Amino acid sequence: MNNIFNLTLEEIEDYLISNNSKKFHALQLFEWLYIKRVESFSEMSNLSHDLIDLLKNNFSIDRLKVVDVQDDKDVSKYLFELHDGEHIEAVLMKHDYGNSICVSSQVGCNMGCKFCESGRRKKVRNLETYEMVLQILMIEELLGERISHVVVMGIGEPFDNYDNLIKFFKIINHPKGLAIGSRHITVSTCGVVPKILEFSDFPLQVNLAVSLHAPNNEIRDKIMPINKVYRIEELFKALKYYYNKTNRRLTFEYIMLKDINDSDECARELANLVKDMNCYINLIPYNETNNIDFKRTNTIQLMKFYDILKMNNINVTIRREFGGKISAACGQLRSKKEEL
Ligand code: SF4
């Protein structure tokens, strides 16, 4: 049975109209789901019995099962069980500007980035829209606080689950949905070029981050298999198209791997690669894991890399680390589950 949290407001309106009901009930339903937060259709007291029966007979209102919550200072990890027994993770980070959540978009991932624990498990399936929406809604309720920022940067390649992702954005951004401002939402891709082009036409001002992680094809080929499909030149052509259409600043994620992509020469090459773009680079200190051989760049080299970018007038930040036990970097979440 279709879960009601899968539907955008427009889809509920269409459903109601095609079932001889009134369009305005869709907004009432949205309010019950996202503002009043009821857990059964029967509690929707301003809907008629006939409409409640229609909804009950055609939709489930089931939530996810929270099976574990682990806290480490300003970060908490939530492990959810899905209806088919699969598990997904979402990570809450507390910033001074508000609560941010890193959402997963798939069970497993097919992109196979070499530094990523999640990439070790092949994609089992895409998450449905409701499974993404409920990660936020349920954490808000457990926390008793509002989530103000969302990054789709957990397990999975979001653009490999594009249609469900777009519906997710529409629901969480809607004022009667979770009302999260589009500029507070970021989606991260490893570089699925056709979807970057498609996303250029998406009207909401959602931010785009690209997991770049290398300044040239030679290094990127070694750590990110997607680069064999979409070369850096093609990726940057798509990103320029995206920028020309949207005028939105891009973020490049760059995970610092010792002796792989962290030399002074790499920094200069990276500066040269992005110099004409309105972007900033987010350097991510790598979290070493037992299962993968990559090592973390030491702090001196990290700062040198940062300085070279700065000297070349590139906007650059170093990602704040959260207690060192959980990483919010794309795909590094799963490995941390056992370590907390
Ligand atoms: S880093 Fe992201 S895109 Fe790459 S394998 Fe991991 S989850 Fe997939």
Coordinates of C-alpha atoms and ligand atoms in Angstrom, one line a residue:
M1 CA 0.0 0.0 0.0
N2 CA 1.3 3.5 -0.9
N3 CA 2.5 5.5 2.1
I4 CA 0.8 8.8 2.4
F5 CA 4.2 10.5 3.1
N6 CA 5.2 9.7 -0.5
L7 CA 2.8 12.2 -1.9
T8 CA 3.4 15.9 -2.6
L9 CA 0.6 18.3 -2.0
E10 CA -0.2 18.4 -5.7
E11 CA -0.4 14.6 -5.9
I12 CA -2.8 14.5 -3.0
E13 CA -4.9 17.2 -4.7
D14 CA -5.0 15.2 -7.9
Y15 CA -5.9 12.1 -6.0
L16 CA -8.8 13.8 -4.2
I17 CA -10.1 15.3 -7.4
S18 CA -10.0 12.0 -9.2
N19 CA -11.9 10.4 -6.3
N20 CA -14.7 13.0 -6.3
S21 CA -13.5 14.8 -3.3
K22 CA -12.5 18.5 -2.8
K23 CA -9.0 19.7 -3.6
F24 CA -8.8 21.9 -0.5
H25 CA -8.8 18.8 1.8
A26 CA -5.2 18.2 0.6
L27 CA -4.0 21.1 2.6
Q28 CA -5.9 20.0 5.6
L29 CA -4.3 16.5 5.2
F30 CA -0.9 18.0 4.9
E31 CA -1.4 20.0 8.1
W32 CA -2.4 16.9 10.0
L33 CA 0.7 15.1 8.8
Y34 CA 3.3 17.7 9.0
I35 CA 2.1 20.3 11.5
K36 CA -0.2 18.5 13.9
R37 CA 1.7 15.2 13.4
V38 CA -1.0 12.7 13.9
E39 CA -0.3 9.0 13.5
S40 CA -3.6 7.8 12.2
F41 CA -6.2 9.0 9.6
S42 CA -8.9 8.7 12.3
E43 CA -7.5 11.6 14.2
M44 CA -8.1 14.0 11.2
S45 CA -11.2 15.4 12.8
N46 CA -12.0 18.0 10.1
L47 CA -12.2 15.4 7.3
S48 CA -15.4 13.5 6.6
H49 CA -15.8 9.8 7.5
D50 CA -16.0 9.0 3.9
L51 CA -12.7 10.7 3.1
I52 CA -11.0 9.1 6.1
D53 CA -12.2 5.7 4.9
L54 CA -10.9 6.4 1.4
L55 CA -7.5 7.3 2.8
K56 CA -7.5 4.3 5.2
N57 CA -8.3 1.9 2.3
N58 CA -5.7 3.3 0.0
F59 CA -2.7 4.5 2.0
S60 CA -0.7 3.5 4.9
I61 CA 0.5 6.2 7.4
D62 CA 3.2 4.0 8.8
R63 CA 6.4 5.5 10.1
L64 CA 9.9 4.0 10.2
K65 CA 11.1 2.0 13.2
V66 CA 13.9 3.7 15.2
V67 CA 16.1 0.9 16.3
D68 CA 19.1 2.8 17.7
V69 CA 20.2 6.3 18.6
Q70 CA 23.7 7.0 19.5
D71 CA 24.9 10.4 20.7
D72 CA 28.4 11.9 20.7
K73 CA 28.5 15.5 21.9
D74 CA 26.9 17.6 19.1
V75 CA 26.1 14.7 16.8
S76 CA 23.6 11.9 17.0
K77 CA 23.1 9.0 14.7
Y78 CA 19.7 7.4 14.1
L79 CA 19.4 3.9 12.8
F80 CA 16.0 3.2 11.2
E81 CA 14.5 -0.1 10.2
L82 CA 12.4 -0.1 7.0
H83 CA 9.3 -2.2 6.2
D84 CA 11.4 -4.8 4.4
G85 CA 13.9 -5.2 7.2
E86 CA 16.6 -3.0 5.6
H87 CA 18.4 -0.4 7.7
I88 CA 19.3 3.2 7.0
E89 CA 21.1 5.9 8.9
A90 CA 20.6 9.6 9.4
V91 CA 22.9 11.9 11.2
L92 CA 21.9 14.9 13.2
M93 CA 24.5 17.7 13.7
K94 CA 23.9 20.6 16.0
H95 CA 25.4 23.9 14.8
D96 CA 25.2 27.3 16.3
Y97 CA 22.9 28.2 13.3
G98 CA 20.5 25.4 13.9
N99 CA 20.0 21.6 13.6
S100 CA 21.2 20.0 10.4
I101 CA 20.4 16.5 9.3
C102 CA 22.3 14.3 6.8
V103 CA 19.8 12.1 5.0
S104 CA 20.4 8.8 3.2
S105 CA 18.8 8.3 -0.2
Q106 CA 19.4 4.6 -1.0
V107 CA 20.0 1.3 0.7
G108 CA 23.6 0.7 -0.3
C109 CA 25.2 2.5 -3.2
N110 CA 26.4 1.4 -6.7
M111 CA 29.0 4.2 -7.2
G112 CA 31.8 2.4 -5.5
C113 CA 34.0 5.3 -4.4
K114 CA 37.1 3.7 -3.0
F115 CA 37.3 5.7 0.2
C116 CA 33.7 4.9 1.2
E117 CA 32.4 2.3 3.5
S118 CA 28.9 2.5 2.1
G119 CA 30.2 1.9 -1.4
R120 CA 31.3 -1.5 -0.3
R121 CA 27.7 -2.6 -0.1
K122 CA 26.0 -2.6 -3.5
K123 CA 22.7 -0.8 -3.9
V124 CA 19.8 -2.9 -2.7
R125 CA 17.2 -0.4 -3.6
N126 CA 16.2 3.2 -3.8
L127 CA 14.6 4.8 -0.8
E128 CA 11.0 5.8 -1.4
T129 CA 10.2 9.5 -0.9
Y130 CA 8.4 8.7 2.4
E131 CA 11.5 7.0 3.7
M132 CA 13.5 10.2 3.2
V133 CA 10.8 12.5 4.6
L134 CA 10.3 10.4 7.7
Q135 CA 14.0 10.5 8.6
I136 CA 13.6 14.3 9.2
L137 CA 10.1 14.2 10.6
M138 CA 10.9 11.5 13.1
I139 CA 14.2 13.0 14.3
E140 CA 12.4 16.4 14.8
E141 CA 9.9 14.6 17.0
L142 CA 12.5 12.6 19.0
L143 CA 14.6 15.6 19.5
G144 CA 11.7 18.0 20.3
E145 CA 13.4 20.6 18.1
R146 CA 13.1 21.8 14.6
I147 CA 15.5 20.7 11.9
S148 CA 16.5 23.8 9.9
H149 CA 19.0 22.4 7.4
V150 CA 19.1 19.2 5.4
V151 CA 21.9 17.7 3.4
V152 CA 21.3 14.6 1.2
M153 CA 24.8 13.3 1.7
G154 CA 24.3 10.1 3.6
I155 CA 24.3 6.6 2.1
G156 CA 23.5 6.5 -1.6
E157 CA 23.9 8.6 -4.7
P158 CA 20.8 10.9 -4.6
F159 CA 20.8 11.5 -8.4
D160 CA 20.5 7.8 -8.9
N161 CA 17.1 8.1 -7.2
Y162 CA 16.1 11.3 -8.9
D163 CA 12.3 11.2 -9.1
N164 CA 11.9 10.3 -5.4
L165 CA 14.4 13.0 -4.5
I166 CA 12.6 15.7 -6.3
K167 CA 9.3 14.8 -4.5
F168 CA 11.2 14.8 -1.2
F169 CA 12.4 18.3 -1.9
K170 CA 8.9 19.5 -2.7
I171 CA 7.4 18.0 0.5
I172 CA 10.1 19.2 2.9
N173 CA 10.2 22.7 1.4
H174 CA 6.4 23.2 1.3
P175 CA 5.3 25.8 3.9
K176 CA 2.6 23.3 5.1
G177 CA 5.0 20.4 4.8
L178 CA 8.3 20.5 6.8
A179 CA 8.8 24.2 5.8
I180 CA 12.6 23.9 5.3
G181 CA 13.8 26.7 3.2
S182 CA 15.3 25.6 -0.2
R183 CA 18.5 27.5 0.5
H184 CA 18.9 25.4 3.6
I185 CA 18.7 22.2 1.6
T186 CA 21.8 20.7 -0.2
V187 CA 22.1 17.7 -2.4
S188 CA 25.5 16.1 -3.0
T189 CA 26.3 14.1 -6.1
C190 CA 29.4 12.2 -7.2
G191 CA 28.9 13.6 -10.7
V192 CA 26.0 12.0 -12.5
V193 CA 26.1 14.4 -15.4
P194 CA 22.7 13.8 -17.1
K195 CA 21.0 14.4 -13.7
I196 CA 23.0 17.6 -13.1
L197 CA 21.7 18.9 -16.4
E198 CA 18.1 17.9 -15.5
F199 CA 18.5 19.4 -12.0
S200 CA 19.4 22.7 -13.7
D201 CA 15.7 23.1 -14.5
F202 CA 14.4 22.3 -11.1
P203 CA 12.8 25.5 -9.8
L204 CA 13.6 25.3 -6.1
Q205 CA 16.8 27.0 -5.0
V206 CA 18.3 23.8 -3.5
N207 CA 22.1 23.9 -3.2
L208 CA 24.2 21.5 -5.2
A209 CA 27.4 20.0 -3.9
V210 CA 29.7 17.8 -6.0
S211 CA 32.0 15.2 -4.6
L212 CA 35.1 16.0 -6.6
H213 CA 37.9 14.6 -4.5
A214 CA 40.6 14.9 -7.2
P215 CA 41.9 17.7 -9.4
N216 CA 42.4 15.5 -12.5
N217 CA 41.1 12.4 -14.3
E218 CA 44.1 10.3 -13.4
I219 CA 43.6 10.5 -9.7
R220 CA 39.8 10.6 -9.9
D221 CA 39.8 7.4 -11.9
K222 CA 41.6 5.7 -9.1
I223 CA 39.2 6.6 -6.4
M224 CA 35.9 7.2 -8.1
P225 CA 34.6 4.8 -10.7
I226 CA 32.0 7.4 -11.9
N227 CA 34.9 9.3 -13.4
K228 CA 35.3 6.5 -16.0
V229 CA 31.7 7.2 -17.2
Y230 CA 31.7 11.0 -16.9
R231 CA 35.1 12.6 -17.2
I232 CA 36.0 15.8 -15.3
E233 CA 35.7 17.9 -18.6
E234 CA 32.2 16.6 -19.1
L235 CA 31.3 17.1 -15.4
F236 CA 32.6 20.7 -15.5
K237 CA 30.7 21.4 -18.7
A238 CA 27.5 20.3 -17.0
L239 CA 28.3 22.3 -13.9
K240 CA 28.8 25.5 -16.0
Y241 CA 25.5 24.8 -17.7
Y242 CA 23.9 24.4 -14.2
Y243 CA 25.4 27.7 -13.0
N244 CA 24.4 29.6 -16.1
K245 CA 20.8 28.4 -15.7
T246 CA 20.5 28.8 -11.9
N247 CA 23.1 31.3 -10.9
R248 CA 23.6 29.2 -7.7
R249 CA 27.0 28.9 -6.2
L250 CA 28.4 25.4 -6.2
T251 CA 30.2 23.5 -3.5
F252 CA 32.9 21.0 -4.2
E253 CA 33.6 18.4 -1.6
Y254 CA 37.2 17.3 -1.4
I255 CA 38.2 14.5 1.0
M256 CA 41.9 14.7 2.0
L257 CA 43.6 11.4 1.4
K258 CA 47.3 11.2 2.4
D259 CA 49.6 10.8 -0.6
I260 CA 46.7 10.4 -3.0
N261 CA 45.2 13.8 -3.6
D262 CA 46.7 16.1 -1.0
S263 CA 50.0 17.3 -2.5
D264 CA 50.9 21.0 -3.1
E265 CA 50.7 20.2 -6.8
C266 CA 47.1 18.8 -6.4
A267 CA 46.1 22.0 -4.6
R268 CA 47.5 24.2 -7.5
E269 CA 45.8 22.0 -10.1
L270 CA 42.5 22.2 -8.1
A271 CA 42.7 25.9 -7.9
N272 CA 43.3 26.1 -11.6
L273 CA 40.4 23.7 -12.3
V274 CA 37.8 25.8 -10.4
K275 CA 39.2 29.3 -10.8
D276 CA 36.5 30.5 -13.2
M277 CA 33.6 29.1 -11.2
N278 CA 31.5 30.7 -8.5
C279 CA 32.1 28.0 -5.9
Y280 CA 33.7 27.1 -2.7
I281 CA 35.7 24.1 -1.8
N282 CA 35.0 22.1 1.4
L283 CA 38.1 20.2 2.5
I284 CA 37.1 17.1 4.5
P285 CA 39.5 15.4 6.8
Y286 CA 39.3 11.7 6.2
N287 CA 38.2 9.4 8.9
E288 CA 40.3 6.3 8.8
T289 CA 38.5 2.9 9.0
N290 CA 39.7 -0.6 9.6
N291 CA 38.4 -1.8 6.3
I292 CA 40.0 0.7 3.9
D293 CA 43.7 1.5 3.5
F294 CA 43.5 5.2 2.9
K295 CA 45.2 7.4 5.5
R296 CA 44.3 10.8 6.8
T297 CA 46.3 13.8 5.6
N298 CA 48.2 15.3 8.5
T299 CA 47.1 18.7 9.8
I300 CA 50.3 20.5 8.5
Q301 CA 49.7 19.4 4.9
L302 CA 45.9 20.0 5.2
M303 CA 46.7 23.6 6.2
K304 CA 49.2 24.0 3.4
F305 CA 46.7 22.7 0.9
Y306 CA 44.2 25.2 2.3
D307 CA 46.7 28.1 2.1
I308 CA 47.5 27.3 -1.6
L309 CA 43.8 27.5 -2.5
K310 CA 43.4 30.7 -0.5
M311 CA 46.4 32.3 -2.2
N312 CA 44.8 31.5 -5.5
N313 CA 41.6 33.3 -4.3
I314 CA 39.5 30.2 -4.0
N315 CA 36.8 30.2 -1.4
V316 CA 37.7 27.3 0.9
T317 CA 36.6 25.9 4.2
I318 CA 37.7 22.9 6.3
R319 CA 34.8 20.8 7.4
R320 CA 34.3 20.9 11.1
E321 CA 34.7 17.5 12.6
F322 CA 32.0 16.2 14.9
G323 CA 33.6 14.5 17.9
G324 CA 35.7 12.4 15.6
K325 CA 33.4 9.4 16.0
I326 CA 30.9 10.0 13.3
S327 CA 31.6 11.5 9.9
A328 CA 28.9 13.2 8.0
A329 CA 30.9 12.8 4.8
C330 CA 29.0 11.0 2.0
G331 CA 29.1 7.3 2.7
Q332 CA 31.3 7.3 5.7
L333 CA 28.5 6.9 8.1
R334 CA 27.9 3.2 7.9
S335 CA 31.4 2.3 9.0
K336 CA 31.1 4.4 12.1
K337 CA 28.0 2.5 13.3
E338 CA 29.9 0.0 15.3
E339 CA 32.5 2.3 16.6
L340 CA 30.4 4.7 18.7
Ligands
SF4_1 S1 30.8 8.3 -1.4 FE1 28.6 8.5 -1.8 S2 28.4 8.1 -4.0 FE2 30.4 7.3 -3.4 S3 30.1 5.2 -2.9 FE3 29.9 6.3 -1.0 S4 27.7 6.7 -0.8 FE4 28.1 6.2 -2.9

